[in-house]
Structures are given as C-alpha cells and as structure tokens.
Amino acid sequence: MARITRTRLARQLRGNLELLQLGGVNELPVRQARKPAARPARGQPAPAPAALHPAPQARTAPAKVGAPVVVPSAALQELKAFDSPQARALEPVAEQVRVCGACKLCSSRTQTVFGTGDPRSPLMIVGEAPGGDEDARGVPFVGRAGKLLTDIIEKGMKYRREHVYICNVLKCRPPGNRNPEPDEIEACRGFLARQIEIINPKVILAVGLFPAQWLTGRKEPIGRLRGQVFDMHGRKVIATYHPAYVLRNYTVEVRKKVHEDVLLAVGILGPGPLVA
Ligand code: URA
C-alpha cells in the first residue's frame, strides 16, 4: 500500500475542506471516537472477541491511492491581487487546475503550478513543466532556470519580470523532472489554451522544445524552431532554448542565439514598460 506523509495528508485534507466550503458546505458532522472497552474486573469473563462484534463501517470511502493532491493555490491569491478582468477570468481556471486529477501527475505533485505575472501583459512566456522548486512553491520559474529567465527578461529584454505572464505546458511536476509525456500534455492542453485565450498576448515566447512544438504545431527540433516568428491566430510565437539548457551549455554561441531570439520579441513589442 502507498504510504502518505502526515504533511501531505494534512494538505490534502485542507484542500478538500476548502473545496467543500467553495461548494457551500460550512459544517461537517464529527463522529465521537468510541471509548475503549473497560477492562473486565478481576474474576469476570473477558468480552467476546472483536470479530464477533465488528465495528460499523465508516460511510466515507477509503482514501484512493493516486487521489489528487489539492492545496490552496499561490496563483489564486496573486490573481486576486491583480484584480483585472483577465485576472478574474483566470480565477476559475486556476481553481480547476488546483483540483485537477486528469493525469497521473496529480498524485505525485506537492501542488499545482498555474502561472504568475500580470495577466494584462502583451508578453507571455511558456515553459515546459514545474521543477522541484516550483512544485514546492506553486510558482513557475523560481529555481536556477527561473533566475536565468529573470535575467533574460530584465537584462536582455529590459522588461520587468512581474509585467510578463509566465506559465508552463504542464501544471504539475513530472517526477524527477523527466520530460512531459504525450498523455500529460494532452490532459493539460485545455488549461494553457484558456490562459492564452484570456490573456490574449501579442507575443508568446516558448522556452524549450515542448512549448515550442505545442505552440507552433510542428514536430521539429528546437534548433530549427528558434530564430523565427510564427503566426498563431494573429499572435506571434517565438521559440528559444530553455534556460536549463542554457545553464548546461553556457557558451557564448548558445547565449547569443537566445539573445537574438528574445530581441525578435522586443522588436515586436517595443520598449517597456509592458504594462501601464
Ligand atoms: N522549467 C520550466 O520549464 N518551468 C518552470 O516553471 C521551471 C523550470
């Protein structure tokens, strides 16, 4: 039987209680624990074995192995703070993601990672999937690759990171940071599609192979997809190498290519600030 830690159980319980609350349930009946049977007085017969008096079965189903991990989402709090029509439209989508159990990743995640940044932004950056740091914090690109992405946005493009909307193809971390699998990408497809529809960015920068293929619909390697501007229903899509790849291949040549790619985006968007 799969074991679950107390912390994870507490998180799941809190998430489930919040869901019930969202559904209008404000009270739950609490069943008192049975008192342990009194020890028989000396010389008295022992009570009949428990098997002859089976305890009534709990009416709730036993916890399913693989049930989704549900915790309050960092994204929802951020969206509430942004308080724009786009932010309000994203809130129910963030809630759907928070409780999503559409693929196997739901049972190994710590929490979902919906997206971050200003939903009014004309620039959206799409990565592959949350890594360990993102899974722990519920926010995309907050680890080492995220630090490099912030430098690319702030030093390379001269925009402020909080003015860019950042999210991923997958909203849950694949175990061990393995590549997203086709069924996981399909299960998550509708969420990214809604984010794009609601935010309606002018430019989408795809960082890495999976978002590049997702957004362009092409099955070519990233080396061939980068360096050009694609049209996606009137939106411009530009692909570049993933920051984690850049960290692993920190050469002048790779960094120069990323710089060229992001300048394509700046050429379309113009100088900052991105959001008034
Ligand atoms: N890599 C990604 O593609 N996304 C993240 O959020 C973090 C690392």
PDB file of C-alpha atoms in Angstrom, residues 6-253:
ATOM      1  CA  ARG A   6       1.320  13.456   7.621  1.00  0.00           C
ATOM      2  CA  THR A   7       2.171  16.766   5.929  1.00  0.00           C
ATOM      3  CA  ARG A   8       0.773  15.641   2.588  1.00  0.00           C
ATOM      4  CA  LEU A   9      -2.305  14.189   4.262  1.00  0.00           C
ATOM      5  CA  ALA A  10      -2.854  17.487   6.104  1.00  0.00           C
ATOM      6  CA  ARG A  11      -2.505  19.423   2.832  1.00  0.00           C
ATOM      7  CA  GLN A  12      -4.956  17.139   1.051  1.00  0.00           C
ATOM      8  CA  LEU A  13      -7.402  17.426   3.917  1.00  0.00           C
ATOM      9  CA  ARG A  14      -7.159  21.212   3.966  1.00  0.00           C
ATOM     10  CA  GLY A  15      -7.626  21.371   0.184  1.00  0.00           C
ATOM     11  CA  ASN A  16     -10.638  19.056   0.339  1.00  0.00           C
ATOM     12  CA  LEU A  17     -12.200  21.092   3.146  1.00  0.00           C
ATOM     13  CA  GLU A  18     -11.727  24.254   1.114  1.00  0.00           C
ATOM     14  CA  LEU A  19     -13.380  22.617  -1.851  1.00  0.00           C
ATOM     15  CA  LEU A  20     -16.364  21.641   0.271  1.00  0.00           C
ATOM     16  CA  GLN A  21     -16.510  25.218   1.521  1.00  0.00           C
ATOM     17  CA  LEU A  22     -16.463  26.517  -2.065  1.00  0.00           C
ATOM     18  CA  GLY A  23     -19.405  24.200  -2.698  1.00  0.00           C
ATOM     19  CA  GLY A  24     -21.311  25.819   0.208  1.00  0.00           C
ATOM     20  CA  VAL A  25     -20.645  23.220   2.921  1.00  0.00           C
ATOM     21  CA  ASN A  26     -19.917  25.063   6.163  1.00  0.00           C
ATOM     22  CA  GLU A  27     -20.383  22.297   8.719  1.00  0.00           C
ATOM     23  CA  LEU A  28     -19.380  18.674   8.892  1.00  0.00           C
ATOM     24  CA  PRO A  29     -20.707  16.111  11.368  1.00  0.00           C
ATOM     25  CA  VAL A  30     -17.985  14.806  13.657  1.00  0.00           C
ATOM     26  CA  ARG A  31     -18.249  11.265  14.944  1.00  0.00           C
ATOM     27  CA  GLN A  32     -17.009  10.829  18.524  1.00  0.00           C
ATOM     28  CA  ALA A  33     -14.243   8.278  18.945  1.00  0.00           C
ATOM     29  CA  ARG A  34     -15.506   5.195  20.751  1.00  0.00           C
ATOM     30  CA  LYS A  35     -14.335   4.841  24.316  1.00  0.00           C
ATOM     31  CA  PRO A  36     -12.023   1.856  24.730  1.00  0.00           C
ATOM     32  CA  ALA A  37     -13.838  -1.050  26.388  1.00  0.00           C
ATOM     33  CA  ALA A  38     -13.383  -1.089  30.153  1.00  0.00           C
ATOM     34  CA  ARG A  39     -11.082  -3.797  31.379  1.00  0.00           C
ATOM     35  CA  PRO A  40     -13.016  -6.628  32.974  1.00  0.00           C
ATOM     36  CA  ALA A  41     -12.845  -6.667  36.714  1.00  0.00           C
ATOM     37  CA  ARG A  42     -10.767  -9.407  38.166  1.00  0.00           C
ATOM     38  CA  GLY A  43     -12.597 -12.696  38.088  1.00  0.00           C
ATOM     39  CA  GLN A  44     -15.096 -11.503  35.413  1.00  0.00           C
ATOM     40  CA  PRO A  45     -15.213 -13.126  31.933  1.00  0.00           C
ATOM     41  CA  ALA A  46     -13.384 -11.301  29.123  1.00  0.00           C
ATOM     42  CA  PRO A  47     -15.601  -9.654  26.462  1.00  0.00           C
ATOM     43  CA  ALA A  48     -16.255 -11.543  23.243  1.00  0.00           C
ATOM     44  CA  PRO A  49     -13.529 -11.123  20.572  1.00  0.00           C
ATOM     45  CA  ALA A  50     -13.947  -8.032  18.387  1.00  0.00           C
ATOM     46  CA  ALA A  51     -14.538 -10.169  15.301  1.00  0.00           C
ATOM     47  CA  LEU A  52     -17.900 -11.211  16.735  1.00  0.00           C
ATOM     48  CA  HIS A  53     -18.895  -7.543  17.103  1.00  0.00           C
ATOM     49  CA  PRO A  54     -17.466  -5.880  14.001  1.00  0.00           C
ATOM     50  CA  ALA A  55     -17.215  -2.077  14.248  1.00  0.00           C
ATOM     51  CA  PRO A  56     -19.671  -0.280  11.970  1.00  0.00           C
ATOM     52  CA  GLN A  57     -18.086   0.550   8.631  1.00  0.00           C
ATOM     53  CA  ALA A  58     -17.210   4.208   8.085  1.00  0.00           C
ATOM     54  CA  ARG A  59     -19.553   5.657   5.473  1.00  0.00           C
ATOM     55  CA  THR A  60     -16.787   7.532   3.686  1.00  0.00           C
ATOM     56  CA  ALA A  61     -14.836   5.667   1.006  1.00  0.00           C
ATOM     57  CA  PRO A  62     -11.255   4.829   1.901  1.00  0.00           C
ATOM     58  CA  ALA A  63      -8.699   7.299   0.521  1.00  0.00           C
ATOM     59  CA  LYS A  64      -7.859   6.261  -3.033  1.00  0.00           C
ATOM     60  CA  VAL A  65      -4.225   5.740  -3.886  1.00  0.00           C
ATOM     61  CA  GLY A  66      -3.464   8.264  -6.589  1.00  0.00           C
ATOM     62  CA  ALA A  67      -6.068  10.783  -5.434  1.00  0.00           C
ATOM     63  CA  PRO A  68      -5.158  14.324  -6.486  1.00  0.00           C
ATOM     64  CA  VAL A  69      -3.103  16.413  -4.103  1.00  0.00           C
ATOM     65  CA  VAL A  70      -5.121  19.589  -3.540  1.00  0.00           C
ATOM     66  CA  VAL A  71      -3.707  22.620  -1.727  1.00  0.00           C
ATOM     67  CA  PRO A  72      -4.595  26.334  -1.822  1.00  0.00           C
ATOM     68  CA  SER A  73      -3.053  27.817  -4.936  1.00  0.00           C
ATOM     69  CA  ALA A  74      -0.467  30.596  -4.867  1.00  0.00           C
ATOM     70  CA  ALA A  75      -1.853  31.645  -8.268  1.00  0.00           C
ATOM     71  CA  LEU A  76      -5.329  32.381  -6.938  1.00  0.00           C
ATOM     72  CA  GLN A  77      -4.006  34.758  -4.285  1.00  0.00           C
ATOM     73  CA  GLU A  78      -1.892  36.546  -6.884  1.00  0.00           C
ATOM     74  CA  LEU A  79      -4.822  36.813  -9.316  1.00  0.00           C
ATOM     75  CA  LYS A  80      -6.995  38.347  -6.616  1.00  0.00           C
ATOM     76  CA  ALA A  81      -4.310  40.973  -6.039  1.00  0.00           C
ATOM     77  CA  PHE A  82      -4.180  41.844  -9.764  1.00  0.00           C
ATOM     78  CA  ASP A  83      -7.913  42.485  -9.858  1.00  0.00           C
ATOM     79  CA  SER A  84      -8.313  42.981 -13.636  1.00  0.00           C
ATOM     80  CA  PRO A  85     -10.909  41.429 -15.992  1.00  0.00           C
ATOM     81  CA  GLN A  86      -8.256  38.994 -17.228  1.00  0.00           C
ATOM     82  CA  ALA A  87      -7.305  38.060 -13.657  1.00  0.00           C
ATOM     83  CA  ARG A  88     -10.959  37.478 -12.750  1.00  0.00           C
ATOM     84  CA  ALA A  89     -11.453  35.312 -15.851  1.00  0.00           C
ATOM     85  CA  LEU A  90      -8.395  33.249 -14.925  1.00  0.00           C
ATOM     86  CA  GLU A  91      -9.531  32.563 -11.348  1.00  0.00           C
ATOM     87  CA  PRO A  92     -11.925  29.673 -12.141  1.00  0.00           C
ATOM     88  CA  VAL A  93      -9.328  28.150 -14.472  1.00  0.00           C
ATOM     89  CA  ALA A  94      -6.741  28.305 -11.675  1.00  0.00           C
ATOM     90  CA  GLU A  95      -9.267  26.579  -9.415  1.00  0.00           C
ATOM     91  CA  GLN A  96      -9.845  23.821 -11.972  1.00  0.00           C
ATOM     92  CA  VAL A  97      -6.094  23.305 -12.212  1.00  0.00           C
ATOM     93  CA  ARG A  98      -5.742  23.239  -8.412  1.00  0.00           C
ATOM     94  CA  VAL A  99      -8.073  20.259  -8.076  1.00  0.00           C
ATOM     95  CA  CYS A 100      -7.171  18.587 -11.391  1.00  0.00           C
ATOM     96  CA  GLY A 101      -6.858  14.826 -11.387  1.00  0.00           C
ATOM     97  CA  ALA A 102      -6.790  14.328 -15.153  1.00  0.00           C
ATOM     98  CA  CYS A 103      -3.449  12.547 -15.337  1.00  0.00           C
ATOM     99  CA  LYS A 104      -1.076  10.554 -13.167  1.00  0.00           C
ATOM    100  CA  LEU A 105       0.983  13.600 -12.153  1.00  0.00           C
ATOM    101  CA  CYS A 106      -1.774  14.669  -9.759  1.00  0.00           C
ATOM    102  CA  SER A 107      -0.785  12.120  -7.151  1.00  0.00           C
ATOM    103  CA  SER A 108       2.953  12.852  -7.099  1.00  0.00           C
ATOM    104  CA  ARG A 109       2.767  16.663  -7.105  1.00  0.00           C
ATOM    105  CA  THR A 110       3.091  18.758  -3.963  1.00  0.00           C
ATOM    106  CA  GLN A 111       0.812  21.328  -5.566  1.00  0.00           C
ATOM    107  CA  THR A 112      -0.146  22.623  -8.995  1.00  0.00           C
ATOM    108  CA  VAL A 113       1.731  25.496 -10.650  1.00  0.00           C
ATOM    109  CA  PHE A 114      -0.744  27.585 -12.645  1.00  0.00           C
ATOM    110  CA  GLY A 115       1.099  30.748 -13.664  1.00  0.00           C
ATOM    111  CA  THR A 116       2.432  34.046 -12.423  1.00  0.00           C
ATOM    112  CA  GLY A 117       2.715  37.650 -13.527  1.00  0.00           C
ATOM    113  CA  ASP A 118       0.387  40.285 -14.871  1.00  0.00           C
ATOM    114  CA  PRO A 119      -2.487  38.756 -16.889  1.00  0.00           C
ATOM    115  CA  ARG A 120      -2.768  42.049 -18.861  1.00  0.00           C
ATOM    116  CA  SER A 121       0.706  41.514 -20.291  1.00  0.00           C
ATOM    117  CA  PRO A 122       1.266  41.555 -24.060  1.00  0.00           C
ATOM    118  CA  LEU A 123       4.101  39.054 -23.452  1.00  0.00           C
ATOM    119  CA  MET A 124       3.550  35.504 -22.282  1.00  0.00           C
ATOM    120  CA  ILE A 125       6.421  33.121 -21.640  1.00  0.00           C
ATOM    121  CA  VAL A 126       5.641  29.420 -21.713  1.00  0.00           C
ATOM    122  CA  GLY A 127       7.996  26.836 -20.225  1.00  0.00           C
ATOM    123  CA  GLU A 128       7.786  23.061 -20.085  1.00  0.00           C
ATOM    124  CA  ALA A 129       6.774  21.958 -16.598  1.00  0.00           C
ATOM    125  CA  PRO A 130       7.432  22.837 -12.959  1.00  0.00           C
ATOM    126  CA  GLY A 131      10.638  21.528 -11.415  1.00  0.00           C
ATOM    127  CA  GLY A 132      11.332  20.811  -7.746  1.00  0.00           C
ATOM    128  CA  ASP A 133      11.460  24.452  -6.593  1.00  0.00           C
ATOM    129  CA  GLU A 134       8.278  25.319  -8.476  1.00  0.00           C
ATOM    130  CA  ASP A 135       6.471  22.247  -7.117  1.00  0.00           C
ATOM    131  CA  ALA A 136       7.429  23.333  -3.600  1.00  0.00           C
ATOM    132  CA  ARG A 137       6.357  26.972  -4.039  1.00  0.00           C
ATOM    133  CA  GLY A 138       3.495  26.755  -6.520  1.00  0.00           C
ATOM    134  CA  VAL A 139       5.066  29.429  -8.771  1.00  0.00           C
ATOM    135  CA  PRO A 140       6.739  28.862 -12.159  1.00  0.00           C
ATOM    136  CA  PHE A 141      10.411  29.554 -12.795  1.00  0.00           C
ATOM    137  CA  VAL A 142      11.628  30.228  -9.254  1.00  0.00           C
ATOM    138  CA  GLY A 143      14.665  27.899  -9.264  1.00  0.00           C
ATOM    139  CA  ARG A 144      18.033  28.266 -11.046  1.00  0.00           C
ATOM    140  CA  ALA A 145      16.489  28.220 -14.505  1.00  0.00           C
ATOM    141  CA  GLY A 146      13.995  30.794 -13.248  1.00  0.00           C
ATOM    142  CA  LYS A 147      16.779  33.098 -12.099  1.00  0.00           C
ATOM    143  CA  LEU A 148      18.295  32.957 -15.581  1.00  0.00           C
ATOM    144  CA  LEU A 149      14.873  33.583 -17.128  1.00  0.00           C
ATOM    145  CA  THR A 150      14.505  36.666 -14.909  1.00  0.00           C
ATOM    146  CA  ASP A 151      17.908  37.913 -16.128  1.00  0.00           C
ATOM    147  CA  ILE A 152      16.874  37.301 -19.742  1.00  0.00           C
ATOM    148  CA  ILE A 153      13.683  39.336 -19.192  1.00  0.00           C
ATOM    149  CA  GLU A 154      15.231  42.127 -17.130  1.00  0.00           C
ATOM    150  CA  LYS A 155      18.777  42.453 -18.508  1.00  0.00           C
ATOM    151  CA  GLY A 156      18.254  41.103 -22.041  1.00  0.00           C
ATOM    152  CA  MET A 157      14.789  42.447 -22.872  1.00  0.00           C
ATOM    153  CA  LYS A 158      14.764  45.332 -20.381  1.00  0.00           C
ATOM    154  CA  TYR A 159      11.296  44.465 -19.096  1.00  0.00           C
ATOM    155  CA  ARG A 160      10.179  43.836 -15.542  1.00  0.00           C
ATOM    156  CA  ARG A 161       9.509  40.187 -14.724  1.00  0.00           C
ATOM    157  CA  GLU A 162       6.263  40.974 -12.925  1.00  0.00           C
ATOM    158  CA  HIS A 163       4.940  42.595 -16.125  1.00  0.00           C
ATOM    159  CA  VAL A 164       5.275  39.308 -18.025  1.00  0.00           C
ATOM    160  CA  TYR A 165       2.816  36.429 -17.660  1.00  0.00           C
ATOM    161  CA  ILE A 166       4.732  33.179 -17.142  1.00  0.00           C
ATOM    162  CA  CYS A 167       3.345  29.645 -17.170  1.00  0.00           C
ATOM    163  CA  ASN A 168       4.082  26.131 -18.413  1.00  0.00           C
ATOM    164  CA  VAL A 169       2.710  23.481 -20.761  1.00  0.00           C
ATOM    165  CA  LEU A 170       2.257  21.171 -17.738  1.00  0.00           C
ATOM    166  CA  LYS A 171       0.857  22.438 -14.457  1.00  0.00           C
ATOM    167  CA  CYS A 172       2.311  19.599 -12.378  1.00  0.00           C
ATOM    168  CA  ARG A 173       5.877  18.450 -11.878  1.00  0.00           C
ATOM    169  CA  PRO A 174       6.861  15.247 -13.660  1.00  0.00           C
ATOM    170  CA  PRO A 175       8.668  13.028 -11.134  1.00  0.00           C
ATOM    171  CA  GLY A 176      12.436  13.506 -11.219  1.00  0.00           C
ATOM    172  CA  ASN A 177      11.939  16.362 -13.726  1.00  0.00           C
ATOM    173  CA  ARG A 178      11.592  13.901 -16.591  1.00  0.00           C
ATOM    174  CA  ASN A 179      10.194  15.098 -19.907  1.00  0.00           C
ATOM    175  CA  PRO A 180       6.427  15.617 -20.176  1.00  0.00           C
ATOM    176  CA  GLU A 181       4.664  12.585 -21.671  1.00  0.00           C
ATOM    177  CA  PRO A 182       2.143  12.913 -24.537  1.00  0.00           C
ATOM    178  CA  ASP A 183      -0.882  11.969 -22.384  1.00  0.00           C
ATOM    179  CA  GLU A 184       0.128  14.576 -19.778  1.00  0.00           C
ATOM    180  CA  ILE A 185       0.476  17.277 -22.428  1.00  0.00           C
ATOM    181  CA  GLU A 186      -2.969  16.360 -23.775  1.00  0.00           C
ATOM    182  CA  ALA A 187      -4.550  16.332 -20.302  1.00  0.00           C
ATOM    183  CA  CYS A 188      -3.198  19.848 -19.671  1.00  0.00           C
ATOM    184  CA  ARG A 189      -3.821  21.243 -23.161  1.00  0.00           C
ATOM    185  CA  GLY A 190      -7.127  22.964 -22.355  1.00  0.00           C
ATOM    186  CA  PHE A 191      -5.651  24.899 -19.429  1.00  0.00           C
ATOM    187  CA  LEU A 192      -2.870  26.515 -21.454  1.00  0.00           C
ATOM    188  CA  ALA A 193      -5.300  27.158 -24.303  1.00  0.00           C
ATOM    189  CA  ARG A 194      -7.613  29.041 -21.874  1.00  0.00           C
ATOM    190  CA  GLN A 195      -4.711  31.027 -20.426  1.00  0.00           C
ATOM    191  CA  ILE A 196      -3.714  32.147 -23.927  1.00  0.00           C
ATOM    192  CA  GLU A 197      -7.309  32.961 -24.840  1.00  0.00           C
ATOM    193  CA  ILE A 198      -7.908  35.049 -21.703  1.00  0.00           C
ATOM    194  CA  ILE A 199      -4.557  36.860 -21.608  1.00  0.00           C
ATOM    195  CA  ASN A 200      -4.544  37.318 -25.375  1.00  0.00           C
ATOM    196  CA  PRO A 201      -0.833  38.201 -25.550  1.00  0.00           C
ATOM    197  CA  LYS A 202       0.649  39.840 -28.598  1.00  0.00           C
ATOM    198  CA  VAL A 203       3.799  37.707 -28.358  1.00  0.00           C
ATOM    199  CA  ILE A 204       4.360  34.265 -26.850  1.00  0.00           C
ATOM    200  CA  LEU A 205       7.920  33.226 -26.129  1.00  0.00           C
ATOM    201  CA  ALA A 206       8.236  29.442 -25.956  1.00  0.00           C
ATOM    202  CA  VAL A 207      11.253  28.375 -23.916  1.00  0.00           C
ATOM    203  CA  GLY A 208      12.218  24.798 -24.724  1.00  0.00           C
ATOM    204  CA  LEU A 209      11.179  22.081 -27.121  1.00  0.00           C
ATOM    205  CA  PHE A 210       7.789  21.123 -25.647  1.00  0.00           C
ATOM    206  CA  PRO A 211       6.242  24.607 -25.577  1.00  0.00           C
ATOM    207  CA  ALA A 212       7.811  25.350 -28.982  1.00  0.00           C
ATOM    208  CA  GLN A 213       6.155  22.279 -30.520  1.00  0.00           C
ATOM    209  CA  TRP A 214       2.887  22.881 -28.614  1.00  0.00           C
ATOM    210  CA  LEU A 215       2.618  26.474 -29.844  1.00  0.00           C
ATOM    211  CA  THR A 216       3.785  26.029 -33.422  1.00  0.00           C
ATOM    212  CA  GLY A 217       2.205  22.630 -34.013  1.00  0.00           C
ATOM    213  CA  ARG A 218       5.472  21.494 -35.596  1.00  0.00           C
ATOM    214  CA  LYS A 219       7.466  18.428 -34.706  1.00  0.00           C
ATOM    215  CA  GLU A 220      10.895  19.854 -35.452  1.00  0.00           C
ATOM    216  CA  PRO A 221      13.818  20.149 -33.032  1.00  0.00           C
ATOM    217  CA  ILE A 222      14.206  23.384 -31.090  1.00  0.00           C
ATOM    218  CA  GLY A 223      17.334  24.279 -33.057  1.00  0.00           C
ATOM    219  CA  ARG A 224      15.154  24.574 -36.154  1.00  0.00           C
ATOM    220  CA  LEU A 225      12.150  26.224 -34.490  1.00  0.00           C
ATOM    221  CA  ARG A 226      14.140  29.033 -32.863  1.00  0.00           C
ATOM    222  CA  GLY A 227      15.158  32.197 -34.676  1.00  0.00           C
ATOM    223  CA  GLN A 228      11.858  32.778 -36.486  1.00  0.00           C
ATOM    224  CA  VAL A 229       8.485  34.377 -35.857  1.00  0.00           C
ATOM    225  CA  PHE A 230       5.401  32.151 -36.280  1.00  0.00           C
ATOM    226  CA  ASP A 231       1.855  33.355 -36.556  1.00  0.00           C
ATOM    227  CA  MET A 232      -0.706  31.710 -34.268  1.00  0.00           C
ATOM    228  CA  HIS A 233      -4.168  33.131 -34.975  1.00  0.00           C
ATOM    229  CA  GLY A 234      -2.754  36.645 -35.174  1.00  0.00           C
ATOM    230  CA  ARG A 235      -0.370  36.185 -32.232  1.00  0.00           C
ATOM    231  CA  LYS A 236       3.356  35.995 -32.749  1.00  0.00           C
ATOM    232  CA  VAL A 237       5.165  32.935 -31.418  1.00  0.00           C
ATOM    233  CA  ILE A 238       8.940  32.896 -30.948  1.00  0.00           C
ATOM    234  CA  ALA A 239      10.835  29.866 -29.704  1.00  0.00           C
ATOM    235  CA  THR A 240      14.179  29.730 -27.967  1.00  0.00           C
ATOM    236  CA  TYR A 241      16.283  27.381 -25.883  1.00  0.00           C
ATOM    237  CA  HIS A 242      15.130  26.523 -22.357  1.00  0.00           C
ATOM    238  CA  PRO A 243      17.092  28.368 -19.617  1.00  0.00           C
ATOM    239  CA  ALA A 244      18.031  24.993 -18.066  1.00  0.00           C
ATOM    240  CA  TYR A 245      19.605  24.027 -21.407  1.00  0.00           C
ATOM    241  CA  VAL A 246      21.474  27.343 -21.463  1.00  0.00           C
ATOM    242  CA  LEU A 247      22.791  26.649 -17.944  1.00  0.00           C
ATOM    243  CA  ARG A 248      24.032  23.247 -19.064  1.00  0.00           C
ATOM    244  CA  ASN A 249      25.534  24.668 -22.284  1.00  0.00           C
ATOM    245  CA  TYR A 250      26.729  28.045 -21.100  1.00  0.00           C
ATOM    246  CA  THR A 251      28.605  29.028 -24.241  1.00  0.00           C
ATOM    247  CA  VAL A 252      28.791  32.388 -25.994  1.00  0.00           C
ATOM    248  CA  GLU A 253      27.156  30.769 -29.031  1.00  0.00           C
TER     249      GLU A 253
END
